[in-house]
XYZ file of C-alpha atoms in Angstrom:
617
model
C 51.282 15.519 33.777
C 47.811 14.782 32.315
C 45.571 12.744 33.897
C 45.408 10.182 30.712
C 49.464 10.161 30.908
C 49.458 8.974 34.783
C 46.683 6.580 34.178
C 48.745 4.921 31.369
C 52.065 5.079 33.073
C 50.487 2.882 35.266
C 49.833 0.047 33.244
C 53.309 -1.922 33.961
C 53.573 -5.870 33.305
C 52.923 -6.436 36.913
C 49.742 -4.428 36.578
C 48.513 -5.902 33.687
C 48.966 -9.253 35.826
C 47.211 -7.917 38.405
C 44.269 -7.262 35.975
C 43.005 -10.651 36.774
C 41.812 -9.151 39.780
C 38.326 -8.642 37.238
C 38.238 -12.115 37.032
C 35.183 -12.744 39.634
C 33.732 -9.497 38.129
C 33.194 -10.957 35.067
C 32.482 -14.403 36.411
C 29.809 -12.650 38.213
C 28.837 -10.593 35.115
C 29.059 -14.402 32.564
C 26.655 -15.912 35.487
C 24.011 -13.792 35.728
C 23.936 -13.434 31.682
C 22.723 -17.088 31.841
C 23.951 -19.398 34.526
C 22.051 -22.695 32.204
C 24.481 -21.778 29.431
C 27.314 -21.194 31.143
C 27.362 -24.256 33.034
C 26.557 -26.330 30.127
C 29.425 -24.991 28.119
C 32.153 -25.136 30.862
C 30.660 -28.900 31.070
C 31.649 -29.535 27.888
C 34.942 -27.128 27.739
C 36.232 -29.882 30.338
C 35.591 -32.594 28.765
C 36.972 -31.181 25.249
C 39.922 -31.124 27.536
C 40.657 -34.791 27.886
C 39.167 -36.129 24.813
C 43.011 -34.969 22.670
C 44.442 -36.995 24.845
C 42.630 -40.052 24.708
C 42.227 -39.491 21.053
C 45.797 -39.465 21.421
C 46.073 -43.361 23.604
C 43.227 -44.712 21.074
C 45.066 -43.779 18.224
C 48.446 -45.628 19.446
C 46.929 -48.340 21.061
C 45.015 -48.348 17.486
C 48.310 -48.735 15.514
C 49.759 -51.257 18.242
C 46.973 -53.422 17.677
C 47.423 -53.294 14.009
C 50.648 -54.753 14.470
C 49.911 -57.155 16.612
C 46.876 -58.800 14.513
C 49.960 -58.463 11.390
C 52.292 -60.944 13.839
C 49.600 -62.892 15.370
C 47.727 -63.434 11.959
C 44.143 -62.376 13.151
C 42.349 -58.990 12.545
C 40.216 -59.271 15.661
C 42.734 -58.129 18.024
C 42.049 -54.332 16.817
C 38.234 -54.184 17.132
C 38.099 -53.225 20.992
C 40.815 -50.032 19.586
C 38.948 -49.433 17.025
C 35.451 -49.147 18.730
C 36.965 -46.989 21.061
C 38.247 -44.831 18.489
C 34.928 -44.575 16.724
C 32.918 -43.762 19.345
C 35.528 -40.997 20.562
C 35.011 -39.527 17.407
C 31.403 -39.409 17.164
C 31.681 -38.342 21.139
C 33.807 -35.221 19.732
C 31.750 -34.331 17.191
C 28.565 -34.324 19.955
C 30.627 -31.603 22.134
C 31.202 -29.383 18.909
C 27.890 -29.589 17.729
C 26.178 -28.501 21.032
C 28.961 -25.751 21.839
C 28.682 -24.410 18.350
C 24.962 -24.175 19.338
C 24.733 -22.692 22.626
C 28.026 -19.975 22.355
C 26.682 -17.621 19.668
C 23.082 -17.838 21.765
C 25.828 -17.071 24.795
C 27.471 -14.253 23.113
C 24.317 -12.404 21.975
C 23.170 -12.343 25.669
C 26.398 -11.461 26.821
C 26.952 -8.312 24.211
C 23.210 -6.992 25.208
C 23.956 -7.608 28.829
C 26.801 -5.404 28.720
C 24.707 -2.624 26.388
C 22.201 -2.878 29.139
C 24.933 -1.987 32.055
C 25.818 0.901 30.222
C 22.046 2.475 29.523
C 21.348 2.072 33.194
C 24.890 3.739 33.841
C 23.805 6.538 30.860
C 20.908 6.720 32.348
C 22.234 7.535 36.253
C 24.348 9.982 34.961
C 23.899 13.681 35.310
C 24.126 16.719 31.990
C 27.445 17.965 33.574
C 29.001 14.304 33.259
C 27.631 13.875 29.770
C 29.203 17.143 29.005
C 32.656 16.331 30.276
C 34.831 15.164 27.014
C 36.829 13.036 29.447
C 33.206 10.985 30.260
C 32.477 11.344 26.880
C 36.181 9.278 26.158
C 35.549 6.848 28.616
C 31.974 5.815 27.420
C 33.687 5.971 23.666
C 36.517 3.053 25.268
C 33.237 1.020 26.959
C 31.143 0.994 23.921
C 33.829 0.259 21.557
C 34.336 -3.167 23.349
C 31.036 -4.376 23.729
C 30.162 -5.995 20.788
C 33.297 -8.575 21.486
C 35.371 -8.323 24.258
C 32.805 -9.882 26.901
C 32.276 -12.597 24.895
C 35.993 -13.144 24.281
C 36.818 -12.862 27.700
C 34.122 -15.739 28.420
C 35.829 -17.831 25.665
C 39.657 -17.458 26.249
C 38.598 -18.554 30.107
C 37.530 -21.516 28.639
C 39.845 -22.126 26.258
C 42.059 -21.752 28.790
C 40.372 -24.300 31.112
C 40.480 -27.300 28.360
C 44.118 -26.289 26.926
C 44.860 -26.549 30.640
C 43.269 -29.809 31.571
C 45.043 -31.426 28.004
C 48.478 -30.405 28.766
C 48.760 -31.649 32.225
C 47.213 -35.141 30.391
C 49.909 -35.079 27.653
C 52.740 -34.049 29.834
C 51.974 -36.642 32.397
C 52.168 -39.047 29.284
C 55.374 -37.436 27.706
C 56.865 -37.353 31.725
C 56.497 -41.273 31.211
C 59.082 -41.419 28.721
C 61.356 -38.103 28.972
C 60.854 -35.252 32.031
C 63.512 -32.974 29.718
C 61.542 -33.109 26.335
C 58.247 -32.897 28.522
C 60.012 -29.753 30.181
C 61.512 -28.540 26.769
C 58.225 -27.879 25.285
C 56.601 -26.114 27.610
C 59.402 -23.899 28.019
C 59.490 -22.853 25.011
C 56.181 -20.780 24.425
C 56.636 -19.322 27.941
C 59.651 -17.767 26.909
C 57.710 -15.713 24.449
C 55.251 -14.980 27.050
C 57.385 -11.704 28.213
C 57.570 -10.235 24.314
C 54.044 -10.554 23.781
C 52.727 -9.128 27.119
C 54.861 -5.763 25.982
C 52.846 -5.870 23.128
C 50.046 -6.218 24.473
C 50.525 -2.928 26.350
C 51.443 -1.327 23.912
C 48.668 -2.099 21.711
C 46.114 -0.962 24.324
C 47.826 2.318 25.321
C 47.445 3.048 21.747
C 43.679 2.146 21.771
C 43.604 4.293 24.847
C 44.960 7.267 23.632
C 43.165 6.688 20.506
C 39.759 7.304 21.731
C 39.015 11.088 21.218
C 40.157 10.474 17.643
C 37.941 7.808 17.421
C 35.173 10.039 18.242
C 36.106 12.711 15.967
C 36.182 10.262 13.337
C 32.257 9.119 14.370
C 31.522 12.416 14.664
C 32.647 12.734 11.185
C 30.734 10.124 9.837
C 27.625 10.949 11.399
C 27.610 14.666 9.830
C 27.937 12.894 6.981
C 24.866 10.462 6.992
C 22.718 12.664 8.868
C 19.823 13.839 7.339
C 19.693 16.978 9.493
C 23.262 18.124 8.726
C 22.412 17.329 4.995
C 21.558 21.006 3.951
C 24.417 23.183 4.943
C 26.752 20.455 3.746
C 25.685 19.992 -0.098
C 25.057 24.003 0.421
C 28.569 24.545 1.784
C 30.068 21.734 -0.365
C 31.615 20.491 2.703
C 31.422 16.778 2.024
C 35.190 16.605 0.153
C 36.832 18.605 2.731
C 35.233 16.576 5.863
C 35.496 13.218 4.362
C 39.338 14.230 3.576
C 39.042 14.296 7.121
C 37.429 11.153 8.139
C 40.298 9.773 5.705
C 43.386 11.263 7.414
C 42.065 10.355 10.581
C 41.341 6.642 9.335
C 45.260 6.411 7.693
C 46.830 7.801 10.941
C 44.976 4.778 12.604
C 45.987 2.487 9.867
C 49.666 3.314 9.926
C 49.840 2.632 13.844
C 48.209 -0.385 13.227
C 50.546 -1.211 10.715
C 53.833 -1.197 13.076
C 51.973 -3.331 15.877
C 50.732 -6.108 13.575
C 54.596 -5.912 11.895
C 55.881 -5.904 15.056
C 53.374 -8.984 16.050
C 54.646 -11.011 13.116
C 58.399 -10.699 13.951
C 57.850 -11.934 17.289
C 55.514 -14.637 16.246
C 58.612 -15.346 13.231
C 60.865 -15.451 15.524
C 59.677 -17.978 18.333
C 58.441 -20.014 15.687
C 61.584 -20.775 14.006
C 62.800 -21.908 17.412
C 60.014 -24.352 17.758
C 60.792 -25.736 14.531
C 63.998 -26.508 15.302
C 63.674 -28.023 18.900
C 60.570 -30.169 17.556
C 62.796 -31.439 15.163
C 65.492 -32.839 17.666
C 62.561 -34.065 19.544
C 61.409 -36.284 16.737
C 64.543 -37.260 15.715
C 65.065 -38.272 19.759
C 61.889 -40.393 19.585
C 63.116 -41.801 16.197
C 66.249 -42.765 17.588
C 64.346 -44.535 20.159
C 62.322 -45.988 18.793
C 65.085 -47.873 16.338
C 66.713 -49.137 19.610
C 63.830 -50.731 19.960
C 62.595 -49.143 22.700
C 59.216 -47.818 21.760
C 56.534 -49.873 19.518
C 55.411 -48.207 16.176
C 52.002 -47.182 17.735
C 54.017 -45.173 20.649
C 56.253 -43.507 18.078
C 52.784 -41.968 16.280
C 51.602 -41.294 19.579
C 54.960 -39.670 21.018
C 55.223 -37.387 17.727
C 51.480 -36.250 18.797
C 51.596 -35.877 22.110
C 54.739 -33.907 21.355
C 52.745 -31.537 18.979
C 49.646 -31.486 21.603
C 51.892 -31.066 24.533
C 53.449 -27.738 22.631
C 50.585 -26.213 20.927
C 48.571 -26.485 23.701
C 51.190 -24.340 26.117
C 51.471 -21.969 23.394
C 47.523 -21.641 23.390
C 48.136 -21.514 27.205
C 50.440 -19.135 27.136
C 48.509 -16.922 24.339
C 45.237 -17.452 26.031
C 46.587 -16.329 29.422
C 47.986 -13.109 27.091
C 44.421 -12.708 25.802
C 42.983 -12.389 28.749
C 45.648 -10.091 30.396
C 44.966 -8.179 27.362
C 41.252 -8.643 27.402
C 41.100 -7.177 31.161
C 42.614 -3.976 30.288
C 39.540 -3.114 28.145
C 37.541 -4.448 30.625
C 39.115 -2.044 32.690
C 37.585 0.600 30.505
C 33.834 -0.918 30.947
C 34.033 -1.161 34.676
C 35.815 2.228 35.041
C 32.722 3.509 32.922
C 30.201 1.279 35.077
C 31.567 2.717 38.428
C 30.804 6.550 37.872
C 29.405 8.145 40.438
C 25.655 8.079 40.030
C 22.960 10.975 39.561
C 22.499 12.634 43.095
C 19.132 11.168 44.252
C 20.295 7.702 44.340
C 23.276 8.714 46.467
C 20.727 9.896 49.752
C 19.753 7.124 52.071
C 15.871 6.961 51.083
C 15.364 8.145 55.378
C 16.368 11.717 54.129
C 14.057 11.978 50.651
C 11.292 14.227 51.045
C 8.465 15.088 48.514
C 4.962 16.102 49.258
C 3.174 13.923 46.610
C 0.388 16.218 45.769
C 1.387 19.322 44.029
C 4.320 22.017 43.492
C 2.940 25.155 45.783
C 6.327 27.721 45.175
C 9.449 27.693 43.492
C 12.238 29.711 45.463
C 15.972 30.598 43.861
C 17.796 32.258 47.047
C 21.003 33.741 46.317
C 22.057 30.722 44.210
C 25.515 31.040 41.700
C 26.742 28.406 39.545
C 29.728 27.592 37.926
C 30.638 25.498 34.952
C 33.707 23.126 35.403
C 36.938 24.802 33.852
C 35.765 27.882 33.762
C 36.867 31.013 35.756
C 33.389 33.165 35.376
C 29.957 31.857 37.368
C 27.225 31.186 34.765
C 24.679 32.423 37.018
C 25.488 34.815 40.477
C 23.308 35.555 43.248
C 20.171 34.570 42.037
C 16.873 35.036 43.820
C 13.137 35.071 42.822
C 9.805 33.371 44.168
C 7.753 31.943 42.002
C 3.919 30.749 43.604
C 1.173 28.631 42.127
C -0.990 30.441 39.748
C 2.194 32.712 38.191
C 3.577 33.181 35.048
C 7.484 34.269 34.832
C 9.100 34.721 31.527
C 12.960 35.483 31.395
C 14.828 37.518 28.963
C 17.903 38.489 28.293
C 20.774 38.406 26.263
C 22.249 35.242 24.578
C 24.707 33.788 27.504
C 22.834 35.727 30.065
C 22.084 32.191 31.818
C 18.457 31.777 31.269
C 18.949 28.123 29.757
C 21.562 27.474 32.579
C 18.502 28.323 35.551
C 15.937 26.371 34.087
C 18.718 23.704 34.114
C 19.056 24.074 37.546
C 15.606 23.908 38.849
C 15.038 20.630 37.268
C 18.571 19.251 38.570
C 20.149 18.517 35.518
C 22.754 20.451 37.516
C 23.012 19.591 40.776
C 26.428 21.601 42.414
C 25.694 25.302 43.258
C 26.324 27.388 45.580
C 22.743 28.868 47.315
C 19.539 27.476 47.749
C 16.726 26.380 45.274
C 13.414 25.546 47.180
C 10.743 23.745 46.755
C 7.373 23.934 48.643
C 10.205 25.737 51.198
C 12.531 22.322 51.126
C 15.579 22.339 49.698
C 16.070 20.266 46.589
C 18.759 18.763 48.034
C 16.845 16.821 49.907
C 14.301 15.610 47.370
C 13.737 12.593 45.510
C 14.505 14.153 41.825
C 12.655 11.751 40.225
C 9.326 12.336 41.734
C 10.215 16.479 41.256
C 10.428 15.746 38.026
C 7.201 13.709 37.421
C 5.665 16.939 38.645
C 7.610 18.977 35.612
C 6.699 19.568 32.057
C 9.767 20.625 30.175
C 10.290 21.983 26.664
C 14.444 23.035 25.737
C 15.544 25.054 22.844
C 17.433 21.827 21.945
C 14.225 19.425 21.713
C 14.474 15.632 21.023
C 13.192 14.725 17.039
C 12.049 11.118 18.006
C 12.147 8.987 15.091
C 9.250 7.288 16.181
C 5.666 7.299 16.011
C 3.939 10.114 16.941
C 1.996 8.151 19.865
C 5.859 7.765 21.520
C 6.808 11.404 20.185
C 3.730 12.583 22.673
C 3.337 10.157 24.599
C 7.082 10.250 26.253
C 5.551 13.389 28.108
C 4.189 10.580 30.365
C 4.679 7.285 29.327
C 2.407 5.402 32.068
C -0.446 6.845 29.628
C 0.929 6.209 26.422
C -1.816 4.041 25.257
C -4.445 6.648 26.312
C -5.271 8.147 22.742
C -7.760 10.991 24.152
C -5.199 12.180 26.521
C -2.442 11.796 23.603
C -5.175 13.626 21.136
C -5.941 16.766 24.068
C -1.981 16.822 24.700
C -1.619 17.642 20.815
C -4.472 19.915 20.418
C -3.571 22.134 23.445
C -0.100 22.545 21.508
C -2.683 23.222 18.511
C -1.598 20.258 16.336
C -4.720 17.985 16.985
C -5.947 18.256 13.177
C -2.430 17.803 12.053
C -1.851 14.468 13.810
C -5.260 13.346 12.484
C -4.315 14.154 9.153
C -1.193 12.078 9.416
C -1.427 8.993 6.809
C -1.762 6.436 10.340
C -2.897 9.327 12.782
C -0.802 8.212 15.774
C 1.234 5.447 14.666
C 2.999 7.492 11.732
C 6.540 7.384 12.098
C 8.200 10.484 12.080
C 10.935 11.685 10.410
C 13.085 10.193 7.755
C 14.972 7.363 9.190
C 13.598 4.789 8.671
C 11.121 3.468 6.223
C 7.842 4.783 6.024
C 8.783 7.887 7.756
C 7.025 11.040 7.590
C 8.655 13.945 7.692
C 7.613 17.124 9.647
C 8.195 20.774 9.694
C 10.364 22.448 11.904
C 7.649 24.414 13.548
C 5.594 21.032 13.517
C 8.352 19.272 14.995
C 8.342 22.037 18.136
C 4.634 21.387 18.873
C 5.051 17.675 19.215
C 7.945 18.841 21.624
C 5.357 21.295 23.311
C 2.421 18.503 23.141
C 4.874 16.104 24.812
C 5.291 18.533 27.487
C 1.634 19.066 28.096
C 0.897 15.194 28.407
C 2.870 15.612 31.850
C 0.585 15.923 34.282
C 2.510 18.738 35.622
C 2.538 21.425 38.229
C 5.374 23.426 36.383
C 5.755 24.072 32.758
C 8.935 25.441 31.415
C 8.952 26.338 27.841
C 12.198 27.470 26.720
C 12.542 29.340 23.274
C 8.947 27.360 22.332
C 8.092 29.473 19.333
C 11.621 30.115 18.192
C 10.021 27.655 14.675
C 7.003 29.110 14.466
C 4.940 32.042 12.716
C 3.719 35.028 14.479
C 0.350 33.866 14.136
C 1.028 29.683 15.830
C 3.430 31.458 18.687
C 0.238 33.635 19.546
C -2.321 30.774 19.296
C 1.160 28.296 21.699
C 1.031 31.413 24.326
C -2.606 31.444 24.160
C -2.853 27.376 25.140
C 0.394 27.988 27.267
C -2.037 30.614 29.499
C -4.578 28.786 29.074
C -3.255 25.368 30.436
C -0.730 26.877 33.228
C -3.760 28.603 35.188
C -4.079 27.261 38.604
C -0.372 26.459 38.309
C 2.970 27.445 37.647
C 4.478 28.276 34.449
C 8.115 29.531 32.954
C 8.939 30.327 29.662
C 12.525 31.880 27.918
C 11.408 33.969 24.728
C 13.249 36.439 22.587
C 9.874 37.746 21.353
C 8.832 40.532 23.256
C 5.228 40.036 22.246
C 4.244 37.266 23.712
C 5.853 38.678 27.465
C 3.768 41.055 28.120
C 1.106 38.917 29.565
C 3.449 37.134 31.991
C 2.532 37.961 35.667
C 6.472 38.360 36.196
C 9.260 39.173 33.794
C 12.793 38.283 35.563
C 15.636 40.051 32.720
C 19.176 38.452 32.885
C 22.121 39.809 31.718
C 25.823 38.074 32.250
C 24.278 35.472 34.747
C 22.672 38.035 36.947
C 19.093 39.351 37.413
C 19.472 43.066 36.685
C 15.528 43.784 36.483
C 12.508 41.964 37.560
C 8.773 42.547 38.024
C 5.768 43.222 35.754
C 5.341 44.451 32.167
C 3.783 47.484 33.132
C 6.581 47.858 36.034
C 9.121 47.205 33.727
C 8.620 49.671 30.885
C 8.013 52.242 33.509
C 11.259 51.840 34.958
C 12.278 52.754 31.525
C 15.520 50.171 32.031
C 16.777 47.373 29.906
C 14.195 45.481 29.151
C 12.246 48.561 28.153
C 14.763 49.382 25.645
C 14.660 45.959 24.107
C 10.787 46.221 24.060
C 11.008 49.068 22.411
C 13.658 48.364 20.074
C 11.828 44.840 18.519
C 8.500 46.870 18.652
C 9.841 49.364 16.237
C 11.110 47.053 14.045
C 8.396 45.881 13.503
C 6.939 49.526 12.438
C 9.987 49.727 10.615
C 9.127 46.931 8.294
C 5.543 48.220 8.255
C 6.169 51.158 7.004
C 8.656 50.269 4.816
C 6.156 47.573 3.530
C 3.495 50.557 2.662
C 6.490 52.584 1.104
């Protein structure tokens, strides 16, 4: 049985009950949004509560009085009721005004409060998580509640609270003149209770199970709209066949849909038919009471609405209490999101964090493998190399030959291996990441296209100095795009890319050197450059390698390049093949072993004769 199937077998009516367990959770989570708010509207949630019901004994002692001035022949007998009556209105009115006020300022705190949880949880998390489709469901469930199940969590508890505090008023004043009806009427909606609950599983098992659709359907949408995916679909003509996609996907989720909401209405037909019917023998009850003379005009008026109150506020009871139970199960989703285990670092007691502040001396790999989750061959086996301040290692190899995967590694974006990685001679393990990684300039094959200025597109290399415009300027002209950034139609507060408005757009070679200038502004005692010229000309890869040489002396520097060209000048050259190291040493050591990595020397170098000579031909 999946994972997914046993979770949902587990939601049972009993469970779902049990869901109010998250109550103080979000209690905790509603006070520390805004505890002025909250109390302010829980304030006036209880007294919304009794002001029905003395509407309710204004109103009949209103009409009493009326009749009374008629047989006594004076009209001032109903100006104390009708004070009352007026000021209870106006009173009303107050409440509504100043809840209408402070709840949508409420909700807006609450929905970013809940965006901000999940950041900081987005943040914590580590690649392999973010790479697991089962994370990737659960932060699709948590995100797809936050813009209004917090905030209608926070209302049906209040809700609750005043329906709460106006039935026990009416039914004490219905109790007064008939325990059976006042009984009658409250059974009633809690007999439907039961129904809806069922549905209410249902309908969230569905959203449950619905969530890697969901995605795909985003997904979907977003290839659509994205300017990057743009090219090969009008090229392709792929926009017909995937939004024939997005709309299959879209009518499966309207046709489930469908049968809840029928279903909904049945129910809601059904128990609403028998209210109609038992209301009606309760009026005619008071009716008949009332013409036996015992219960004044005013009390019939008030009877009929207390009768109404007394019912539509269990139902609202009864629904709210659903609401919630409902509400809680996609809470459920948040929380279970919010409780993932952490990035490593945070999970050491701070006593066993060690990091010698000053600089990165050696980088040591000793007989480390690694393994992706689910599947049956290590990514990387045995692997073991020294790297020491003032070296230059570039690794080659094959596609899939794990180059991406090490680098990956020795900035702890993957954490479980077998092995050791060392450095300074302590074991990762036992460092604080975070300040590792202060001392690491990084450039992947995948790099970020901020659409933001280009101070933040640079700057982000070390963002305690992103106001420094000379160290911003040197950052871009060691990656040799100085003049271009002063060219730029603001210089360092053009937006980039095509977003949003006013954005400039940028090559894609001019799009890796801001990724390459963003890893210089690090102050860093390790740069890793993976595939850093894989966008750019012969001629602005030699001048990158040039500034890469240039800037990593004194330190340490990696770099992952198909181009044989610019390896040559590396003090070591580790080649990978199938997650192993099958050659390593120094250009000169390498082609005179005459192994693999001499062949593909030689093979791209006479290509390039090839085309040469071809060219002359």
């Amino acid at each position: 049985m999946k994972k997914e199937d046993a979770e949902l077998e587990d939601i049972s009516l009993s469970n779902i009950l049990r869901s109010i367990t998250y109550w103080p959770r979000i209690f905790r989570l509603l006070w520390e949004t805004h505890k002025g708010y909250l109390l302010i509207i829980a304030a006036i949630n209880i007294l919304q509560g009794l002001t029905p019901v003395v509407a309710l004994l204004a109103t009949t002692e209103l009409i009493n009085s009326v009749a009374k001035s008629h047989q006594q022949g004076t009209f001032e007998a109903i100006g104390w009721a009708f004070g009352v009556y007026v000021v209870l209105g106006l009173f009303s009115q107050c409440l509504v005004l100043i809840e209408n006020y402070l709840n949508p300022l409420f909700e807006k705190l609450l929905t970013n409060r809940i965006n901000i949880l999940i950041m900081e949880k987005s943040i914590q998390l580590s690649l392999a998580a973010f790479e697991d489709s089962d994370i990737q469901d659960q932060l699709q469930r948590a995100r797809q509640e936050t813009s209004y199940r917090p905030y209608q969590i926070f209302s049906s508890i209040f809700t609750l609270g005043t329906s709460l505090i106006t039935l026990f008023s009416t039914v004490a004043l219905i109790v007064s003149w008939n325990a059976w009806v006042a009984a009658l009427l409250i059974l009633i909606p809690v007999s439907s209770f039961f129904s809806f609950l069922r549905l209410g599983k249902e309908e969230f098992i569905l959203s449950y199970k619905r969530a890697p659709r969901q995605r795909e359907a985003w997904y979907l949408g977003f290839l659509l709209t994205k300017d990057s995916t743009f090219k090969e679909i009008k090229l392709f003509q792929l926009g017909s066949y995937l939004k024939a996609r997005y709309e299959k996907l879209f009518q499966g989720f309207y046709e489930e849909d469908k049968k809840l909401i029928r279903k909904r209405s049945l129910i809601s037909l059904f128990f609403e038919i028998f209210y109609q019917v038992m209301l009606g023998a309760v009026i005619l009850l008071i009716l008949w009471t009332a013409y036996v003379g015992q219960l004044l005009v005013g009390n019939v008026v008030g009877m009929i609405q207390a009768t109404n109150l007394t019912h539509g506020t269990s139902q609202g009871i009864v629904q709210g209490i659903l609401s919630l139970c409902n509400h809680n199960l996609y809470m459920k989703n948040l929380f279970a999101y919010l409780d993932l285990e952490g990035k490593r670092s945070t999970l050491l007691p701070s006593s066993s964090l060690e990091f010698d502040a000053s600089t990165i001396e050696t980088v040591e790999f000793r007989h480390v493998t690694f393994q992706y989750p689910g599947r049956d061959v290590p990514a990387l086996q045995d692997i073991s190399f020294t790297l020491s301040r003032g070296e230059t290692i570039a690794i080659v190899g094959k596609n899939g030959s794990g180059k991406t995967t090490l680098l990956k590694l020795m900035t702890q974006l993957y954490d479980d291996f077998q092995g050791e990685i060392l450095i300074n001679g302590i074991s990762i393990r036992k460092l604080d990441i975070e300040e590792l990684r202060k001392r690491i300039g990084v450039v992947f094959q995948d790099f970020v296209h901020y659409e933001m200025d280009t101070r933040h597109n640079i700057g982000f290399g070390d963002i305690d100095s992103i106001d420094q415009d000379d160290e911003l300027l040197q950052a871009a002209n060691q990656a040799g795009i100085r003049e271009m950034v002063e060219g730029l139609p603001q210089q360092l507060e053009t937006r980039l890319g095509l977003w949003f408005e006013e954005g400039h757009q940028l090559s894609g070679g001019q799009w890796q050197r801001i990724a390459i200038a963003r890893a210089f502004m690090r102050k860093a005692d390790l740069y890793i450059l993976d595939e850093p010229s894989s966008y750019l000309d012969p001629e602005a890869e030699k001048d990158v390698f040039d500034k890469f040489y240039n800037l990593v002396k004194g330190k340490l520097g990696i770099f992952i390049t198909h181009r044989y060209s610019s390896v040559s000048f590396a003090d070591k050259i580790i080649v990978m093949d199938e997650g192993k190291i099958v050659e390593q040493g120094s250009h000169r050591k390498l082609i005179k072993e005459d192994g693999i990595y001499a062949g593909l020397y030689h093979l791209q170098a006479s290509s390039f004769v090839m085309n040469e000579d071809e060219n002359d031909a």
